[in-house]
Amino acid sequence: MSLFITAVPRKRHNSSSLARIRGYLASDAVRAVQSALGLFWVIDGAGQLPPFASAPTVVALAQIGIGVGLLWRPTVRIALAGSVVGAALIWWLGESFGLLFTGAAVLIVPVALVVWPNGRPGGLLGDRGARVMWAALWIGMGWLWLRVADDTEAIALVAAGLSVLIGAAVGLRWHARTFLWTAIGLSAVTWVVGQLTQGLGSGAAGTSPMLILLAGAMFTLFPRPERAVVSVAADPPLTEAALSRRTVLTTVGIAGAVAAAAVIADVAGAFGRGGAGGGSPFGGPFLGTHHNDTHGNDGGGSPGADDPNSGIQTLTSEAPLPAQFSATLPIPQELQPTRRTADTDYYEITQSAATAEILPGLKTPIWGYNGTFPGPTIVQNPGRDVVVTHRNDLPVPTVVHLHGGAIPHDSDGYPTDFVLPAASYGDFSTMPAMGDMPSMADPQAVVTRQTRDYTYPKPPRAATLWYHDHRMDFTGASVHRGLAGFHIARDAEEQALPLPQGNRDVPLMIADRAFAADGSFLYPALDPTMRSTPGVQKDADNGVMGDVILVNGAPWPVLKVDAARYRFRILNASNARTYQLALDGSAGFTQIGTDQGLLAAPQHLDTIAISPAQRFDVVIDFSQRKVGDRITLTNQLGSGSTAAVMRFEVARTATDTSSVPATLSTMDSIVPSSAKSTRTMRFHRAGADWEINGRVYDPTYSEADVQAGSTEVWTVTSDFHHPFHVHNATMQVVSRDGQAPGPYDVGWKDTVFLNKGEKVQIAIRFSDYKGRYVFHCHNLEHEDMGMMANFTIN
Ligand code: C2O
Ligand code: CU
């Protein structure tokens, strides 16, 4: 005997045909709801399947099992057992808050179906029991909403209130019809308001309105429960086939309607501000991973599994975009020291909110170092120490990291070593954490208020470094707002070379953005104030890319050049986008340096694959060009607006005494056999988190203890594309998937790109500075969602 639910007219022998039809409709509808739920669980489960065996895999499989059970044979008992197991697993494994919601939903829905099969109290619990359960359910839902709510998420507070109200109403007095219309009305309001204010698309925020809608739908289907009875009996064999046919048709119809609505709203951009799939209450299952895989790919030269941007969604600007190659390339100001001593230059930077005119006629609010994006360039001259006093005038804590430097740990910009804003902004002592990451309360953190001195001892080699924000859980959002600048270290060896210099030595900071209609940057943050809730909407959790390419903060700019050699220090400061740079109609680039300084010898590159945080120092020779020639720097991984980066226009003839010598630098190679130890670092997805070796970032856990000045060989594997970055160390690629390193791996790196499924051996030489440092993925959304870990130098 199964608990299969069949609704039949109460008095079969003398019921009117209308009543009979109602009865069958009710039965069909129950099955249809069950089947739709089944479909939902299958899709949602598949959407959450991470590529490696892990707890979320089990959960996702459980979900799929439930879904198939409901779809194939709508037997509630199977679903119930499966959901109890699934929910228990989720709670026990404590994977993440988003999954917790899913777990609750997995548990709640089938229980509801059993307890209240036809929209009528009764079933297993009886009237009073059912009422208590429903009341508990709604109040619990309210509590869950409260947990994700804060002052910026008014919608969450509203939803919490409504849920509790419904719960109280149910608990106090049963009235199905009133409840029905209340639920439908409130769910619609919640949904619409959610779309208008937040674009609620994340797993947690999307689940509750969806459940409200489902509950509303169930009440709609059974407004008159007295017309139906519940038979707890073996499935009636004769009506089964007919019912099943109608069930399938109904299910297909519902699924089709939902899909069509999603597609229409998606195309119309109605689902939030994020362009394609910005956020819908069905965000998880219907617009999640699958959606990204089909629409997120930028296409271009090599779409598909090998495309280093595949699976990452490109946000579409709402503001009209300017013609390409109309802006002039800005050159970031070189910062002047406020004082000098015998061996040290002192600088001061104020981090502040400002506006920038990036798109003509529109004001873009930014956060900038000295109010500019990019920030001012710090030039560190040979043999000089640098001290930068940062003042935080922003409404949030900040952390400054000098990317690529060898730096004492208290100046490295550890993610919890906050510079708190002025006291009037609050103390930020109870900031929540993402998923099941620990909160930002870190006993070892050294927190200052308002200002902090960062000390940068003279670097080991000349190199194009950059500084950027590194606040735990908010790095992506902060850098996206503009907190990034160049830090150029020079040394005597490099200065003795005849390389292009002066205004023929040009830093190029490439970063993609998308713009809202008012000119502000589009960033799908869950909390746009960046003061409490970290993270991005679910569709953006593979990374955030935009449709506008900025160089030094200007869209597709032009640089007028002499007919001469130029040195360009190319930095990819994008949050997630990898570029394949090329020069149209030209002989390519002469690469002279990379992340950590000069190569031993120049190498010719036709194109340059540059992932987030990487640097390529190149010489481009315009000396054979005619005045008026235009040379476009293109992006072969882009398409449409992202296929171009900037343009060079030869403006005048000029004398040029520069050259690129055959030997640039002495560069000892790290001999892998000198390696102290070998470790494996697995970069992978787990549910809503991005993890390293099965863990999300935890300030109190050290993944590796290493010896100062030692070299280790790490084998790094990846399930997606991840730029691997280690602080306070310099690296050489030893092998890539068992093969020799590639053309972009040459030289001393601090960021090594791993494409999907790659396994790269990397020799890492740690600096002599001792203490706690981090290594992480430099896809900043991945980093913020947990893909970071400590290592300790002893
Ligand atoms: Cu560029 Cu840890 O960062
Ligand atoms: Cu990553």
PDB file of C-alpha atoms and ligand atoms in Angstrom, residues 542 683-684 690 718-724 754 776-783 787, ligand 2:
ATOM      1  CA  ASN A 542      31.515  31.884 -11.498  1.00  0.00           C
ATOM      2  CA  PHE A 683      41.031  24.054  -6.504  1.00  0.00           C
ATOM      3  CA  HIS A 684      37.427  23.025  -6.818  1.00  0.00           C
ATOM      4  CA  TRP A 690      34.795  27.578  -4.069  1.00  0.00           C
ATOM      5  CA  SER A 718      41.547  22.754 -11.049  1.00  0.00           C
ATOM      6  CA  ASP A 719      37.979  21.950 -11.956  1.00  0.00           C
ATOM      7  CA  PHE A 720      37.380  25.328 -13.587  1.00  0.00           C
ATOM      8  CA  HIS A 721      39.629  28.145 -14.764  1.00  0.00           C
ATOM      9  CA  HIS A 722      41.500  29.541 -11.794  1.00  0.00           C
ATOM     10  CA  PRO A 723      44.376  32.045 -11.665  1.00  0.00           C
ATOM     11  CA  PHE A 724      46.520  30.671  -8.826  1.00  0.00           C
ATOM     12  CA  LEU A 754      45.016  27.003 -14.701  1.00  0.00           C
ATOM     13  CA  HIS A 776      44.171  32.021  -3.475  1.00  0.00           C
ATOM     14  CA  CYS A 777      42.372  32.079  -6.744  1.00  0.00           C
ATOM     15  CA  HIS A 778      42.561  35.512  -8.337  1.00  0.00           C
ATOM     16  CA  ASN A 779      39.157  35.216  -9.906  1.00  0.00           C
ATOM     17  CA  LEU A 780      37.972  37.624  -7.243  1.00  0.00           C
ATOM     18  CA  GLU A 781      34.477  36.167  -6.959  1.00  0.00           C
ATOM     19  CA  HIS A 782      36.021  32.747  -6.348  1.00  0.00           C
ATOM     20  CA  GLU A 783      38.373  34.241  -3.791  1.00  0.00           C
ATOM     21  CA  MET A 787      38.919  29.903  -2.604  1.00  0.00           C
TER      22      MET A 787
HETATM   23 CU    CU B   2      38.987  30.416  -9.326  1.00  0.00          CU
END
